PDB file of C-alpha atoms in Angstrom:
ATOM      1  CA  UNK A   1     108.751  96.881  68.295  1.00  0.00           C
ATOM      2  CA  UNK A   2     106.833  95.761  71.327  1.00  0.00           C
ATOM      3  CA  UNK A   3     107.419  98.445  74.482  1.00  0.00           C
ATOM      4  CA  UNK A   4     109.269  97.074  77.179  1.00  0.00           C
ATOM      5  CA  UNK A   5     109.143  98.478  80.377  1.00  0.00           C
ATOM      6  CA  UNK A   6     112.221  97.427  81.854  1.00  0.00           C
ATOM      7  CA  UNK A   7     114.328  98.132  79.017  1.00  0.00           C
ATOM      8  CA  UNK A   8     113.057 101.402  78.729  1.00  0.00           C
ATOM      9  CA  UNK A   9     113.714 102.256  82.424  1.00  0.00           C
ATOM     10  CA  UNK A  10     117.364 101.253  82.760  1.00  0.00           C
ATOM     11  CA  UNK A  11     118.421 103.165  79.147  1.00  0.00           C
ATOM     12  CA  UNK A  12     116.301 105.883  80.640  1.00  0.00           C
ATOM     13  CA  UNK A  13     118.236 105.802  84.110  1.00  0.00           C
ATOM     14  CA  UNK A  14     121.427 105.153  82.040  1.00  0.00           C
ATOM     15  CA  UNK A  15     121.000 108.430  79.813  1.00  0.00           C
ATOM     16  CA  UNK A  16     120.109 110.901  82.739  1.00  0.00           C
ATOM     17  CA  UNK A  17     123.304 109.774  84.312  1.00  0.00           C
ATOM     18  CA  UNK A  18     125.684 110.351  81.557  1.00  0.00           C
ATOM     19  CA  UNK A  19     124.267 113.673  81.454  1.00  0.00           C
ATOM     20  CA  UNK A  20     123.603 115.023  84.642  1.00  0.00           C
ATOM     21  CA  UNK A  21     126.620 113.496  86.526  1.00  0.00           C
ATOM     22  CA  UNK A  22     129.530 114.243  83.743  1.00  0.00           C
ATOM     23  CA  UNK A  23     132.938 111.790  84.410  1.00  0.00           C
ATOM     24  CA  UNK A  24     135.609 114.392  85.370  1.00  0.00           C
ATOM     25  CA  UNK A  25     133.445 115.249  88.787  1.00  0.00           C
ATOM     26  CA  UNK A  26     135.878 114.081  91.550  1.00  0.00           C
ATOM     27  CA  UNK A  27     135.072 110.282  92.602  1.00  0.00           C
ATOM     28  CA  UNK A  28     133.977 111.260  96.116  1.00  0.00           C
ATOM     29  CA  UNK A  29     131.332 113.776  95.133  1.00  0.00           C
ATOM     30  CA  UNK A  30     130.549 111.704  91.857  1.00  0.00           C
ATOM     31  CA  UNK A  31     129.763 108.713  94.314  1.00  0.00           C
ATOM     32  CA  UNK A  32     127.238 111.045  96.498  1.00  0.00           C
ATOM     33  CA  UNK A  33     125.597 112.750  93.491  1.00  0.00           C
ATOM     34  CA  UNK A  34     125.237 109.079  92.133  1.00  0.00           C
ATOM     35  CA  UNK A  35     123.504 108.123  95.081  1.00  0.00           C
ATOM     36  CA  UNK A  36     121.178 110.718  95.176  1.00  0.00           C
ATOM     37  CA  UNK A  37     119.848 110.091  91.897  1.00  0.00           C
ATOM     38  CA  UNK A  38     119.276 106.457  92.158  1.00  0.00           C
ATOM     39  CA  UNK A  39     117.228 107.414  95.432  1.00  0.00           C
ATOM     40  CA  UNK A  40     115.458 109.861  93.292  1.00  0.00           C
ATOM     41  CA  UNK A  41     114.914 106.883  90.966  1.00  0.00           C
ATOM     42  CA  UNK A  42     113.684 104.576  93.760  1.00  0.00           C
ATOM     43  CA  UNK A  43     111.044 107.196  95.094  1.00  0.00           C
ATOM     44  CA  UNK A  44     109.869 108.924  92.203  1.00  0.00           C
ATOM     45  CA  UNK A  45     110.545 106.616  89.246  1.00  0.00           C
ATOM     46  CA  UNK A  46     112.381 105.451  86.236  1.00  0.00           C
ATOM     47  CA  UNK A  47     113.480 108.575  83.898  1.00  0.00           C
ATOM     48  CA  UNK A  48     111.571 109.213  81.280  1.00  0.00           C
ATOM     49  CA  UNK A  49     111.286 111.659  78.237  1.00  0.00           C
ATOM     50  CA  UNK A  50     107.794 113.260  78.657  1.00  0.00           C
ATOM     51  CA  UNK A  51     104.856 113.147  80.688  1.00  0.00           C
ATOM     52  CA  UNK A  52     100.880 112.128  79.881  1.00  0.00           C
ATOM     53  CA  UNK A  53      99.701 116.133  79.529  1.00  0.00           C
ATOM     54  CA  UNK A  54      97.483 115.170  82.499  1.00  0.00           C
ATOM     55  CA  UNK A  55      99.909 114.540  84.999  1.00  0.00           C
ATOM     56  CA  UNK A  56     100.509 116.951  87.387  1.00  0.00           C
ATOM     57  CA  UNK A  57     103.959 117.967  86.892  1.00  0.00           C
ATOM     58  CA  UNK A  58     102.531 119.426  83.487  1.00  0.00           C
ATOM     59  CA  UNK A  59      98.676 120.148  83.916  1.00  0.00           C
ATOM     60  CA  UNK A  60      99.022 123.938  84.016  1.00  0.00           C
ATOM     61  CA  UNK A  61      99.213 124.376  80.318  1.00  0.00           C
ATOM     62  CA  UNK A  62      96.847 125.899  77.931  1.00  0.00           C
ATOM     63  CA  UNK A  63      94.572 123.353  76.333  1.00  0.00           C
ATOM     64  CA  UNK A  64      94.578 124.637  72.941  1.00  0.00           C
ATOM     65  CA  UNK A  65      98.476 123.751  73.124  1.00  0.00           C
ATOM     66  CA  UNK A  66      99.015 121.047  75.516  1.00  0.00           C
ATOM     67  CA  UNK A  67     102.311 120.391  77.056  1.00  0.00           C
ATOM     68  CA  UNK A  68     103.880 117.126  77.787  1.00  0.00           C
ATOM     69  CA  UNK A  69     107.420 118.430  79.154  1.00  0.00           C
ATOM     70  CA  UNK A  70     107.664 120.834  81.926  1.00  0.00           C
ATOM     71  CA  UNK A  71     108.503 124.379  80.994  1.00  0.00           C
ATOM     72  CA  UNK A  72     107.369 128.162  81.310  1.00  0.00           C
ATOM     73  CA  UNK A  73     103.917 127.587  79.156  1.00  0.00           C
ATOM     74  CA  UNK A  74     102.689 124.989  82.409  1.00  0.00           C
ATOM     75  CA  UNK A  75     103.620 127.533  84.899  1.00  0.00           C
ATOM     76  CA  UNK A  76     107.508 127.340  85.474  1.00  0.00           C
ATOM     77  CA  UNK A  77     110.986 129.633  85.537  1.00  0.00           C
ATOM     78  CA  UNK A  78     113.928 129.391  84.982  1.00  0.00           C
ATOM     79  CA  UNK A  79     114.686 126.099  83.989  1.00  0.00           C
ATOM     80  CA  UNK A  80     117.352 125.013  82.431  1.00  0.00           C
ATOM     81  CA  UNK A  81     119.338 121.343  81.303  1.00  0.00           C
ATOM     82  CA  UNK A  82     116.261 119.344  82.278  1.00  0.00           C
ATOM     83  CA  UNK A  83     115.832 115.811  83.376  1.00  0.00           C
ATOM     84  CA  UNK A  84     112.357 113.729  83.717  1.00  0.00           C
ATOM     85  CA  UNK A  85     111.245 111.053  85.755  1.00  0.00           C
ATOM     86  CA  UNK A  86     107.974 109.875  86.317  1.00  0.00           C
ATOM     87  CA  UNK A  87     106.344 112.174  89.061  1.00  0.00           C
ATOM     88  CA  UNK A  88     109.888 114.354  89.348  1.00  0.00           C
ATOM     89  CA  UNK A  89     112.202 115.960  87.222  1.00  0.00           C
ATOM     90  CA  UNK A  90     115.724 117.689  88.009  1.00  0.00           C
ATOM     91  CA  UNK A  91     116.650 120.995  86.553  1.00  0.00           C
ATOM     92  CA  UNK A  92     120.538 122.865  86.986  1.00  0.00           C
ATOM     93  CA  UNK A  93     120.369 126.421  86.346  1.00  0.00           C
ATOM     94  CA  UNK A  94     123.265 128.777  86.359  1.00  0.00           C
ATOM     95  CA  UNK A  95     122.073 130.640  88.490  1.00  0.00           C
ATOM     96  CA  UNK A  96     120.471 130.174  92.393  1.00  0.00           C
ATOM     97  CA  UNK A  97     117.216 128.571  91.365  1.00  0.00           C
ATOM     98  CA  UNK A  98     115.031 131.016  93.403  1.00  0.00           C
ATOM     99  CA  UNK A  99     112.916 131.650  90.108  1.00  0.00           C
ATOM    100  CA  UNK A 100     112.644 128.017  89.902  1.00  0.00           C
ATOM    101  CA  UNK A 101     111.511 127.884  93.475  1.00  0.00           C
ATOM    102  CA  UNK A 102     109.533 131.176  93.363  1.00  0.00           C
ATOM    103  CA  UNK A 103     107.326 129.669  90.548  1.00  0.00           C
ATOM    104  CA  UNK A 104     106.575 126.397  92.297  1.00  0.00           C
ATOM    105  CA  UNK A 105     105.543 128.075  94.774  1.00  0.00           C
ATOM    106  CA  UNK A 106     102.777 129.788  92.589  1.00  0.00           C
ATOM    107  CA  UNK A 107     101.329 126.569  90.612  1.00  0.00           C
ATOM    108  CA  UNK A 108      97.781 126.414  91.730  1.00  0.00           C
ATOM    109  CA  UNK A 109      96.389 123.964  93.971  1.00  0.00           C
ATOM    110  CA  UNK A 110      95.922 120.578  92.786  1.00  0.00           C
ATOM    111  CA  UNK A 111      93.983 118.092  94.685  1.00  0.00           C
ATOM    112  CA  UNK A 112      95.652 115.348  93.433  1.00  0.00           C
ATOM    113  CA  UNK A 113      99.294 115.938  94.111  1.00  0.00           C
ATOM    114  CA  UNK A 114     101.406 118.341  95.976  1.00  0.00           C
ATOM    115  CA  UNK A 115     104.144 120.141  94.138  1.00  0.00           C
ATOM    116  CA  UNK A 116     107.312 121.005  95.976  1.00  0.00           C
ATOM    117  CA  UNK A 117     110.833 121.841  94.714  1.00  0.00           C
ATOM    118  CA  UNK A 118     114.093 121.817  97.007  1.00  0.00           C
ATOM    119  CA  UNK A 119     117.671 122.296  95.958  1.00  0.00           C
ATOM    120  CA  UNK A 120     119.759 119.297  96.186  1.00  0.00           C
ATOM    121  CA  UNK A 121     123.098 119.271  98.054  1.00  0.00           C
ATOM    122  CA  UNK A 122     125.501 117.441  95.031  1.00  0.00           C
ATOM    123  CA  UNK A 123     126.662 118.623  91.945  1.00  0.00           C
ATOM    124  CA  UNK A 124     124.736 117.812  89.288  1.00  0.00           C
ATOM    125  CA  UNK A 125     125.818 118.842  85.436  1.00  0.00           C
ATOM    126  CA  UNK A 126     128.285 121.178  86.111  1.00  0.00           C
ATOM    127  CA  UNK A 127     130.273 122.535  89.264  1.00  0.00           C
ATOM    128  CA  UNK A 128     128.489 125.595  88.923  1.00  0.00           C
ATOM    129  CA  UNK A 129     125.118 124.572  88.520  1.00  0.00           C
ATOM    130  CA  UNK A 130     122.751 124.737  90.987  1.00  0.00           C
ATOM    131  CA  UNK A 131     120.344 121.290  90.420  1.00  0.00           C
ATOM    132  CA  UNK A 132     116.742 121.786  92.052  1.00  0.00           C
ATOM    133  CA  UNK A 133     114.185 118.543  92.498  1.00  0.00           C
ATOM    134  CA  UNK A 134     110.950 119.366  91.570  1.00  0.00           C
ATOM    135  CA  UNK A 135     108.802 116.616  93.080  1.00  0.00           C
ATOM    136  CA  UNK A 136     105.063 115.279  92.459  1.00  0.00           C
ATOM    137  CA  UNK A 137     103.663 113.959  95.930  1.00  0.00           C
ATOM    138  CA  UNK A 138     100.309 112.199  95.088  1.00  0.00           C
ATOM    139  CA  UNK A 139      97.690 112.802  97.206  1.00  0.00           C
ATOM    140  CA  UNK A 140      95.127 109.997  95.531  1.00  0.00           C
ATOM    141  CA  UNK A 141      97.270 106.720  95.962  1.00  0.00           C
ATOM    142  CA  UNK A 142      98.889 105.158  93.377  1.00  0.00           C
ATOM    143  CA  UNK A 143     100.096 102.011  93.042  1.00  0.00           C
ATOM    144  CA  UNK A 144     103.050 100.267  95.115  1.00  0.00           C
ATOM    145  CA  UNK A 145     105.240  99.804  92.015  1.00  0.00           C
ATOM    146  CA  UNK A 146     104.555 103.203  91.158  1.00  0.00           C
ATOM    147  CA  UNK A 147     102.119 103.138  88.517  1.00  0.00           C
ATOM    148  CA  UNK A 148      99.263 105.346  88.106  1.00  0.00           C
ATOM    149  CA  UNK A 149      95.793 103.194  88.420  1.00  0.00           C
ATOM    150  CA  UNK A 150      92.954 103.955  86.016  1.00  0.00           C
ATOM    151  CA  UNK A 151      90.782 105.139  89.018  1.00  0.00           C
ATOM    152  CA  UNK A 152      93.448 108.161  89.234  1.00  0.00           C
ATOM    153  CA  UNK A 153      94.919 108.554  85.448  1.00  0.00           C
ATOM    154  CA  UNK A 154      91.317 108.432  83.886  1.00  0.00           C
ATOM    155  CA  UNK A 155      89.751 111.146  85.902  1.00  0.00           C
ATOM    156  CA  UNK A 156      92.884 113.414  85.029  1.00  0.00           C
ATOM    157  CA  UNK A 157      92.554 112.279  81.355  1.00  0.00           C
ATOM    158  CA  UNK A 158      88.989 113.167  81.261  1.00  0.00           C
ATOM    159  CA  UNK A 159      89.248 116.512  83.378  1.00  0.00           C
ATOM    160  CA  UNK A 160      91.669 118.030  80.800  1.00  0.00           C
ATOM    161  CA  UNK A 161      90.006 116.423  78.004  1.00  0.00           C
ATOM    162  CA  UNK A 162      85.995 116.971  78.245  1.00  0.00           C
ATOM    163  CA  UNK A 163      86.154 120.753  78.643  1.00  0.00           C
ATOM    164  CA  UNK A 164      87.693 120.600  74.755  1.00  0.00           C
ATOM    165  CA  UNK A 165      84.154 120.070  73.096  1.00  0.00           C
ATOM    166  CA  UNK A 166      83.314 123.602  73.527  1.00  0.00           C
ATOM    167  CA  UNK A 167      86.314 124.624  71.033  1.00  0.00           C
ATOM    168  CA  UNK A 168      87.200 120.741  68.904  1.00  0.00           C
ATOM    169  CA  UNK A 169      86.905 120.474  65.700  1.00  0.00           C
ATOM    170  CA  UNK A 170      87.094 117.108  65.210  1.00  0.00           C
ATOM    171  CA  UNK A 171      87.406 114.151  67.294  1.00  0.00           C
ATOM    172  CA  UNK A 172      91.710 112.594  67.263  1.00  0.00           C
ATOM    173  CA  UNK A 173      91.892 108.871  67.796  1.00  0.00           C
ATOM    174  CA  UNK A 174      93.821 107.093  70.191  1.00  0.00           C
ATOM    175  CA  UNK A 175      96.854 106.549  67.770  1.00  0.00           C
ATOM    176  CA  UNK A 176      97.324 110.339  67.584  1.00  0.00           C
ATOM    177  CA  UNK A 177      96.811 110.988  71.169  1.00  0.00           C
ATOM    178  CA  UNK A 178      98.951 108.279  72.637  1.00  0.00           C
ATOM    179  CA  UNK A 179     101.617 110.448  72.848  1.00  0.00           C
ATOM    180  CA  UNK A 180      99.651 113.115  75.257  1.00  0.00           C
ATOM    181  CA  UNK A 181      97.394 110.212  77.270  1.00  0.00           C
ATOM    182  CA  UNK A 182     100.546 107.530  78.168  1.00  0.00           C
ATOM    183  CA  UNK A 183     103.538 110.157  78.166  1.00  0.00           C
ATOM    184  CA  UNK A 184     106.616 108.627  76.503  1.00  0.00           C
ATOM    185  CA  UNK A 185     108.670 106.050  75.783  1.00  0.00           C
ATOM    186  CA  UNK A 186     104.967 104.259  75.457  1.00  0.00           C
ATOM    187  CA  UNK A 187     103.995 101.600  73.694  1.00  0.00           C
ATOM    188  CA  UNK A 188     100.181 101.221  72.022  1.00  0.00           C
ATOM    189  CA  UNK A 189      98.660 101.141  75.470  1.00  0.00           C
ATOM    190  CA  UNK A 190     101.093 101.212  78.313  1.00  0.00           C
ATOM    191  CA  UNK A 191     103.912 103.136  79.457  1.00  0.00           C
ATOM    192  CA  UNK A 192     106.277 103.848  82.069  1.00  0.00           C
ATOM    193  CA  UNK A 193     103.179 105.822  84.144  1.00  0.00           C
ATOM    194  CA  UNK A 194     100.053 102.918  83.476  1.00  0.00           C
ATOM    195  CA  UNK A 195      99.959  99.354  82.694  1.00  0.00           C
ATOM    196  CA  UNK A 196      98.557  97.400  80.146  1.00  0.00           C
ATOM    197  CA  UNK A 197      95.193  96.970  81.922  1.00  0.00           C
ATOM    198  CA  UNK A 198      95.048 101.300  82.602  1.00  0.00           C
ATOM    199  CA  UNK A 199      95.665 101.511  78.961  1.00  0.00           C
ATOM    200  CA  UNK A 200      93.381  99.630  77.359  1.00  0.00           C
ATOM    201  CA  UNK A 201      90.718 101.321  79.846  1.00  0.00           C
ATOM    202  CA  UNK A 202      91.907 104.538  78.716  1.00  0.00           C
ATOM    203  CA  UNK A 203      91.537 103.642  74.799  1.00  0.00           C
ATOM    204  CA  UNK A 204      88.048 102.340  76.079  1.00  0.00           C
ATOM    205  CA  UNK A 205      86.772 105.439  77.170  1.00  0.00           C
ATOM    206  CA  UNK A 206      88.718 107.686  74.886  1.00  0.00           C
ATOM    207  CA  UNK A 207      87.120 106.090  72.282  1.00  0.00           C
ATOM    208  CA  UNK A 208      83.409 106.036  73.617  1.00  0.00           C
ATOM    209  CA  UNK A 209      83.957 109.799  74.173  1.00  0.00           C
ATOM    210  CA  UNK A 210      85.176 110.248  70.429  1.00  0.00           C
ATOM    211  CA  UNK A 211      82.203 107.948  69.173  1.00  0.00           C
ATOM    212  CA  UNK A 212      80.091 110.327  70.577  1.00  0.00           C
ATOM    213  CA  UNK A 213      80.660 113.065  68.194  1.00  0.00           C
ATOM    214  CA  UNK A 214      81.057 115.101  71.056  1.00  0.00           C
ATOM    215  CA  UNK A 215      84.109 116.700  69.189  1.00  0.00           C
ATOM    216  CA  UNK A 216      83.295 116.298  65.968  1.00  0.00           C
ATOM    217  CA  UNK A 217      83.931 114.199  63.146  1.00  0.00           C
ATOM    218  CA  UNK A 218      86.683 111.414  63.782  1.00  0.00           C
ATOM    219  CA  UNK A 219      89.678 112.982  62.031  1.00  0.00           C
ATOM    220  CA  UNK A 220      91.486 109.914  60.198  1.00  0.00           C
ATOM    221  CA  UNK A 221      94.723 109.937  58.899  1.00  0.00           C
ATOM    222  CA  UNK A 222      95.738 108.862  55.407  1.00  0.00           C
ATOM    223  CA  UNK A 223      98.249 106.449  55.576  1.00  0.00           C
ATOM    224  CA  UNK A 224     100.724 105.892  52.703  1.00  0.00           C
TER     225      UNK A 224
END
């Protein structure tokens, strides 16, 4: 089935707000927590259900095991009943969030983007929760309808990637990395983070880099 962008945003959008905003919260409050997630939405993007393991909401991970969600193993606390958009994500702890907060604090520097949390002043998941925005601020521009260009999402790609030669065993094609280079829902070479044209560049070099040998023999798999 061919990926659609659009589609995949509003069932996205639809999803996070069955779950996050649950109908017995009182209509006042469910109308203010409503409208803070759709202006979440309109500056930080469409939900979505993981991230390219280059972006920076997720670089921080060991790259023997990348990750593609955000959790303890890229540098975070605490978190707990987890939503994802494309350069934010909302998390609800139990609890006051300060571990949350604590260990965004402590990512390391990234020239690329600015990581910042803040607790949010609606209920979100349950009365008791305490839901915390952890937010991606680019620092290289992106594009106006949010998209990430090629000129910033290769870079990323190749900085995480390269450094892998030292340890590879063999070189994973573009079908098996898809997953980790366009973040999901994707389709074969776009997603809700790059367009068609970032894509295709992306499989482009991806597969010059593999062709090299650089990480050993192409590792094909048998198909049934």
């Amino acid at each position: 089935m061919a990926f659609r962008a659009d589609e995949s945003a509003s069932s996205g959008i639809e999803s996070v707000r069955n779950y996050l905003i649950p109908r017995g919260i009182e209509a006042g409050e469910r109308e203010r927590s409503e409208d803070k997630l759709f202006d979440i939405v309109n500056k930080y993007g469409p939900a979505v259900e993981s991230y390219p393991s280059w972006h920076p909401l997720v670089t921080h991970h060991n790259d023997h095991s990348p990750a593609t969600v955000p959790s303890d193993s890229c540098g975070y606390k605490g978190l707990d009943h987890t939503r994802y958009f494309v350069n934010a994500f909302i998390t609800c702890p139990y609890d006051d969030g300060q571990e949350i907060m604590d260990s965004v604090e402590a990512l390391p520097y990234n020239p690329f983007a600015k990581i910042t949390a803040e607790r949010l002043d609606v209920q979100m998941y349950q009365s008791h929760a305490t839901p915390i925005l952890v937010r991606c601020d680019w620092i290289k521009p992106i594009s106006n309808n949010g998209m990430i260009p090629a000129s910033v999402a290769i870079p990323l790609m190749l900085q995480k990637e390269v450094p892998c030669w030292e340890w590879a065993t063999c070189g994973e094609t573009w079908e098996t990395m898809r997953p980790y280079f366009l973040g999901s829902p994707h389709g074969s070479r776009s997603s809700l983070f790059v367009n068609q044209e970032t894509g295709l560049t992306m499989k482009k070099v991806w597969n010059l880099l593999i062709n090299t040998g650089m990480f050993g023999n192409i590792k094909v798999s048998n198909q049934s």
